[in-house]
Amino acid sequence: QVQLVQSGGGLVQAGGSLRLSCAASGRTFSWYYMGWFRQAPGKEREFVAGINRSGGRTSYRDSVKGRFTISRDNAENTVNLQMNSLKPEDTAVYYCAASSRSGTVYQLSNDYNYWGQGTQVTVSS
């Protein structure tokens, strides 16, 4: 069992930056592939970014490449999402998630076992 507690988020103007954090407790954090998803009103949850167990490989959806950066600290049991050059279309509830699968890239929500509580990110134009 892994518990994920998110922090960060909020309201920012277009072009601004926000940082999301996710703290894990329970089982060994480094066993898990970590991801960030988001869900806008009326839309399905979508993959944003993922990072493998060691932190050596990352994956991003095309619309956030070059603007968002995912990172993890296995010593601190945290995963972060630095979001720069935010756009109104980035507005959504963001979720961190943990997958116990052993591969290198997971972009489907069904691949993930545990989820954070979600945090609102609102980007005004």
Coordinates of N, CA and C in Angstrom, one line a residue, residues 11-125:
L11 N -3.8 29.2 -8.4 CA -4.2 30.1 -9.5 C -3.0 30.9 -10.0
V12 N -2.8 31.0 -11.3 CA -1.7 31.7 -11.8 C -2.1 32.3 -13.2
Q13 N -1.5 33.4 -13.6 CA -1.8 33.9 -14.9 C -1.0 33.2 -16.0
A14 N -1.5 33.3 -17.2 CA -0.9 32.6 -18.3 C 0.6 33.1 -18.4
G15 N 1.5 32.2 -18.7 CA 2.9 32.4 -18.7 C 3.6 32.2 -17.4
G16 N 2.8 32.0 -16.3 CA 3.4 31.9 -15.0 C 3.8 30.4 -14.8
S17 N 4.3 30.2 -13.5 CA 4.8 28.9 -13.2 C 4.1 28.4 -11.9
L18 N 4.1 27.1 -11.8 CA 3.6 26.4 -10.5 C 4.4 25.2 -10.3
R19 N 4.5 24.7 -9.1 CA 5.2 23.5 -8.8 C 4.3 22.6 -8.0
L20 N 4.1 21.4 -8.4 CA 3.3 20.4 -7.7 C 4.2 19.4 -7.1
S21 N 3.9 19.0 -5.9 CA 4.7 18.0 -5.2 C 3.7 16.8 -4.7
C22 N 4.3 15.7 -4.6 CA 3.6 14.5 -4.2 C 4.5 13.7 -3.2
A23 N 4.1 13.6 -2.0 CA 4.9 12.8 -1.0 C 4.3 11.4 -0.8
A24 N 5.1 10.4 -0.8 CA 4.6 9.1 -0.7 C 5.0 8.5 0.6
S25 N 4.2 7.6 1.1 CA 4.5 6.9 2.4 C 4.0 5.5 2.2
G26 N 4.5 4.6 3.0 CA 4.1 3.2 2.9 C 5.2 2.4 2.4
R27 N 5.0 1.7 1.3 CA 6.0 0.8 0.7 C 7.1 1.6 0.1
T28 N 8.2 0.9 -0.2 CA 9.4 1.6 -0.8 C 9.1 2.4 -2.0
F29 N 9.3 3.6 -1.9 CA 9.0 4.6 -3.0 C 9.7 4.2 -4.3
S30 N 10.9 3.8 -4.2 CA 11.7 3.6 -5.4 C 11.3 2.4 -6.2
W31 N 10.3 1.6 -5.7 CA 9.8 0.5 -6.4 C 8.8 0.9 -7.5
Y32 N 8.3 2.1 -7.4 CA 7.2 2.6 -8.2 C 7.6 3.5 -9.3
Y33 N 7.0 3.3 -10.5 CA 7.0 4.2 -11.6 C 6.0 5.3 -11.2
M34 N 6.3 6.6 -11.3 CA 5.4 7.7 -10.9 C 5.0 8.5 -12.1
G35 N 3.7 8.9 -12.0 CA 3.2 9.7 -13.1 C 2.3 10.9 -12.5
W36 N 2.1 11.8 -13.4 CA 1.1 12.9 -13.2 C 0.1 12.9 -14.3
F37 N -1.2 13.0 -13.9 CA -2.3 13.1 -14.8 C -3.1 14.3 -14.5
R38 N -4.0 14.7 -15.4 CA -4.9 15.8 -15.1 C -6.2 15.5 -15.7
Q39 N -7.2 16.2 -15.2 CA -8.6 16.1 -15.7 C -9.3 17.4 -15.6
A40 N -9.6 17.9 -16.8 CA -10.4 19.1 -16.9 C -11.9 18.8 -16.9
P41 N -12.7 19.8 -16.5 CA -14.1 19.6 -16.5 C -14.7 19.1 -17.8
G42 N -15.4 18.0 -17.7 CA -16.1 17.4 -18.9 C -15.1 16.6 -19.8
K43 N -13.9 16.4 -19.3 CA -12.9 15.7 -20.2 C -12.4 14.5 -19.4
E44 N -11.8 13.5 -20.1 CA -11.3 12.4 -19.5 C -9.9 12.7 -18.9
R45 N -9.5 11.9 -17.9 CA -8.2 12.0 -17.3 C -7.2 11.7 -18.3
E46 N -6.1 12.5 -18.4 CA -5.1 12.3 -19.3 C -3.7 12.4 -18.7
F47 N -2.8 11.6 -19.3 CA -1.4 11.5 -18.9 C -0.7 12.9 -19.1
V48 N 0.1 13.3 -18.2 CA 0.9 14.5 -18.3 C 2.3 14.2 -18.4
A49 N 2.8 13.4 -17.4 CA 4.3 13.2 -17.4 C 4.5 11.9 -16.5
G50 N 5.6 11.2 -16.8 CA 5.9 10.0 -16.0 C 7.4 9.9 -15.8
I51 N 7.8 9.2 -14.8 CA 9.3 9.1 -14.5 C 9.5 7.6 -14.0
N52 N 10.6 7.0 -14.5 CA 10.8 5.6 -14.1 C 11.4 5.6 -12.7
R53 N 11.6 4.4 -12.2 CA 12.0 4.1 -10.8 C 13.3 4.9 -10.4
S54 N 14.3 4.9 -11.3 CA 15.5 5.5 -10.9 C 15.5 7.0 -11.2
G55 N 14.6 7.5 -11.9 CA 14.5 8.9 -12.3 C 15.3 9.2 -13.6
G56 N 15.8 8.1 -14.2 CA 16.6 8.3 -15.4 C 15.9 8.4 -16.7
R57 N 14.6 8.1 -16.7 CA 13.8 8.2 -17.9 C 12.5 8.9 -17.6
T58 N 12.2 9.8 -18.5 CA 10.9 10.6 -18.3 C 10.1 10.5 -19.6
S59 N 8.8 10.8 -19.5 CA 7.9 10.8 -20.6 C 6.9 11.9 -20.4
Y60 N 6.5 12.6 -21.5 CA 5.6 13.7 -21.4 C 4.6 13.7 -22.6
R61 N 3.4 14.2 -22.3 CA 2.5 14.4 -23.4 C 3.0 15.5 -24.2
D62 N 2.7 15.5 -25.5 CA 3.3 16.4 -26.5 C 3.0 17.9 -26.1
S63 N 1.8 18.2 -25.6 CA 1.4 19.6 -25.3 C 2.2 20.2 -24.2
V64 N 2.9 19.4 -23.4 CA 3.6 20.0 -22.2 C 5.1 19.9 -22.4
K65 N 5.6 19.2 -23.4 CA 7.0 19.1 -23.6 C 7.7 20.4 -23.7
G66 N 8.8 20.6 -23.0 CA 9.5 21.8 -23.0 C 9.0 22.8 -22.0
R67 N 7.9 22.6 -21.4 CA 7.3 23.5 -20.4 C 7.2 22.8 -19.0
F68 N 7.0 21.6 -19.0 CA 6.8 20.8 -17.7 C 8.0 19.9 -17.5
T69 N 8.4 19.8 -16.2 CA 9.5 18.9 -15.9 C 9.1 18.0 -14.7
I70 N 9.2 16.7 -14.8 CA 8.9 15.8 -13.7 C 10.3 15.4 -13.1
S71 N 10.3 15.3 -11.8 CA 11.5 14.8 -11.1 C 11.1 14.0 -9.9
R72 N 12.0 13.3 -9.4 CA 11.7 12.5 -8.2 C 13.0 12.5 -7.3
D73 N 12.7 12.3 -6.0 CA 13.8 12.2 -5.0 C 13.5 10.9 -4.2
N74 N 14.2 9.9 -4.5 CA 13.9 8.6 -3.8 C 14.3 8.6 -2.4
A75 N 15.2 9.5 -2.0 CA 15.6 9.6 -0.6 C 14.5 10.3 0.2
E76 N 13.8 11.2 -0.4 CA 12.8 12.0 0.2 C 11.4 11.5 -0.1
N77 N 11.3 10.5 -0.9 CA 10.0 9.9 -1.3 C 9.0 10.9 -1.9
T78 N 9.6 11.7 -2.8 CA 8.7 12.7 -3.4 C 8.9 12.7 -4.9
V79 N 7.8 13.1 -5.6 CA 7.9 13.4 -7.0 C 7.3 14.8 -7.2
N80 N 7.9 15.5 -8.1 CA 7.5 16.9 -8.4 C 7.2 17.1 -9.8
L81 N 6.3 18.1 -10.1 CA 6.0 18.5 -11.4 C 6.2 20.0 -11.5
Q82 N 7.3 20.5 -12.1 CA 7.5 21.9 -12.3 C 6.8 22.3 -13.6
M83 N 5.9 23.3 -13.5 CA 5.1 23.7 -14.7 C 5.5 25.1 -15.0
N84 N 6.1 25.4 -16.2 CA 6.4 26.7 -16.6 C 5.6 27.1 -17.9
S85 N 5.6 28.4 -18.2 CA 4.9 28.9 -19.3 C 3.5 28.3 -19.4
L86 N 2.8 28.4 -18.3 CA 1.4 27.8 -18.2 C 0.5 28.5 -19.2
K87 N -0.5 27.7 -19.7 CA -1.5 28.2 -20.6 C -2.9 27.9 -20.0
P88 N -3.9 28.7 -20.4 CA -5.2 28.4 -19.9 C -5.7 27.0 -20.1
E89 N -5.2 26.4 -21.2 CA -5.6 25.0 -21.5 C -5.0 24.0 -20.5
D90 N -4.0 24.4 -19.7 CA -3.5 23.5 -18.6 C -4.4 23.5 -17.4
T91 N -5.4 24.3 -17.4 CA -6.3 24.3 -16.2 C -7.0 22.9 -16.1
A92 N -6.8 22.3 -14.9 CA -7.4 21.0 -14.6 C -7.1 20.7 -13.1
V93 N -7.7 19.6 -12.7 CA -7.2 18.9 -11.4 C -6.1 18.0 -11.8
Y94 N -5.0 18.1 -11.1 CA -3.8 17.3 -11.3 C -3.7 16.2 -10.3
Y95 N -3.3 15.0 -10.7 CA -3.2 13.9 -9.8 C -1.8 13.3 -10.0
C96 N -1.2 12.9 -8.9 CA 0.0 12.1 -9.0 C -0.5 10.6 -8.8
A97 N 0.3 9.7 -9.3 CA -0.1 8.3 -9.3 C 1.2 7.4 -9.3
A98 N 1.0 6.3 -8.7 CA 2.1 5.3 -8.6 C 1.7 4.0 -9.3
S99 N 2.7 3.5 -10.0 CA 2.5 2.2 -10.7 C 3.5 1.2 -10.2
S100 N 3.0 0.0 -9.9 CA 3.9 -1.1 -9.4 C 4.5 -1.9 -10.6
R101 N 4.1 -1.5 -11.8 CA 4.6 -2.3 -13.0 C 6.1 -1.9 -13.2
S102 N 6.8 -2.8 -13.8 CA 8.3 -2.8 -13.8 C 8.9 -2.3 -15.1
G103 N 8.0 -1.7 -16.0 CA 8.6 -1.2 -17.3 C 9.1 0.2 -17.2
T104 N 9.3 0.9 -18.3 CA 9.9 2.2 -18.3 C 9.0 3.3 -18.6
V105 N 7.9 3.1 -19.2 CA 6.9 4.2 -19.6 C 5.5 3.7 -19.4
Y106 N 4.7 4.4 -18.7 CA 3.3 4.1 -18.5 C 2.5 5.3 -18.6
Q107 N 1.6 5.3 -19.6 CA 0.8 6.5 -19.9 C -0.7 6.3 -19.8
L108 N -1.1 5.1 -19.4 CA -2.5 4.8 -19.2 C -2.9 4.8 -17.7
S109 N -4.0 5.4 -17.4 CA -4.4 5.5 -16.0 C -4.6 4.1 -15.4
N110 N -5.0 3.1 -16.2 CA -5.2 1.7 -15.7 C -3.9 1.1 -15.3
D111 N -2.8 1.6 -15.7 CA -1.5 1.1 -15.3 C -1.1 1.4 -13.9
Y112 N -1.8 2.3 -13.3 CA -1.5 2.9 -12.0 C -2.3 2.3 -10.9
N113 N -1.7 2.0 -9.7 CA -2.4 1.4 -8.6 C -2.8 2.4 -7.6
Y114 N -2.1 3.5 -7.4 CA -2.4 4.4 -6.3 C -2.4 5.8 -6.8
W115 N -3.3 6.6 -6.2 CA -3.6 8.0 -6.6 C -3.5 9.0 -5.5
G116 N -3.0 10.2 -5.8 CA -3.1 11.2 -4.8 C -4.6 11.8 -4.8
Q117 N -4.8 12.8 -4.0 CA -6.1 13.3 -3.7 C -6.5 14.3 -4.8
G118 N -5.6 14.8 -5.6 CA -5.9 15.8 -6.6 C -5.7 17.2 -6.1
T119 N -5.2 18.1 -7.0 CA -5.0 19.5 -6.7 C -5.4 20.3 -7.9
Q120 N -6.1 21.4 -7.6 CA -6.6 22.3 -8.7 C -5.5 23.2 -9.2
V121 N -5.3 23.2 -10.5 CA -4.5 24.2 -11.2 C -5.3 25.0 -12.1
T122 N -5.4 26.4 -11.9 CA -6.2 27.2 -12.7 C -5.2 28.3 -13.3
V123 N -5.3 28.4 -14.7 CA -4.5 29.3 -15.4 C -5.4 30.4 -16.0
S124 N -5.3 31.6 -15.6 CA -6.1 32.6 -16.2 C -5.5 33.3 -17.4
S125 N -6.3 33.7 -18.3 CA -5.8 34.3 -19.6 C -5.6 35.8 -19.4

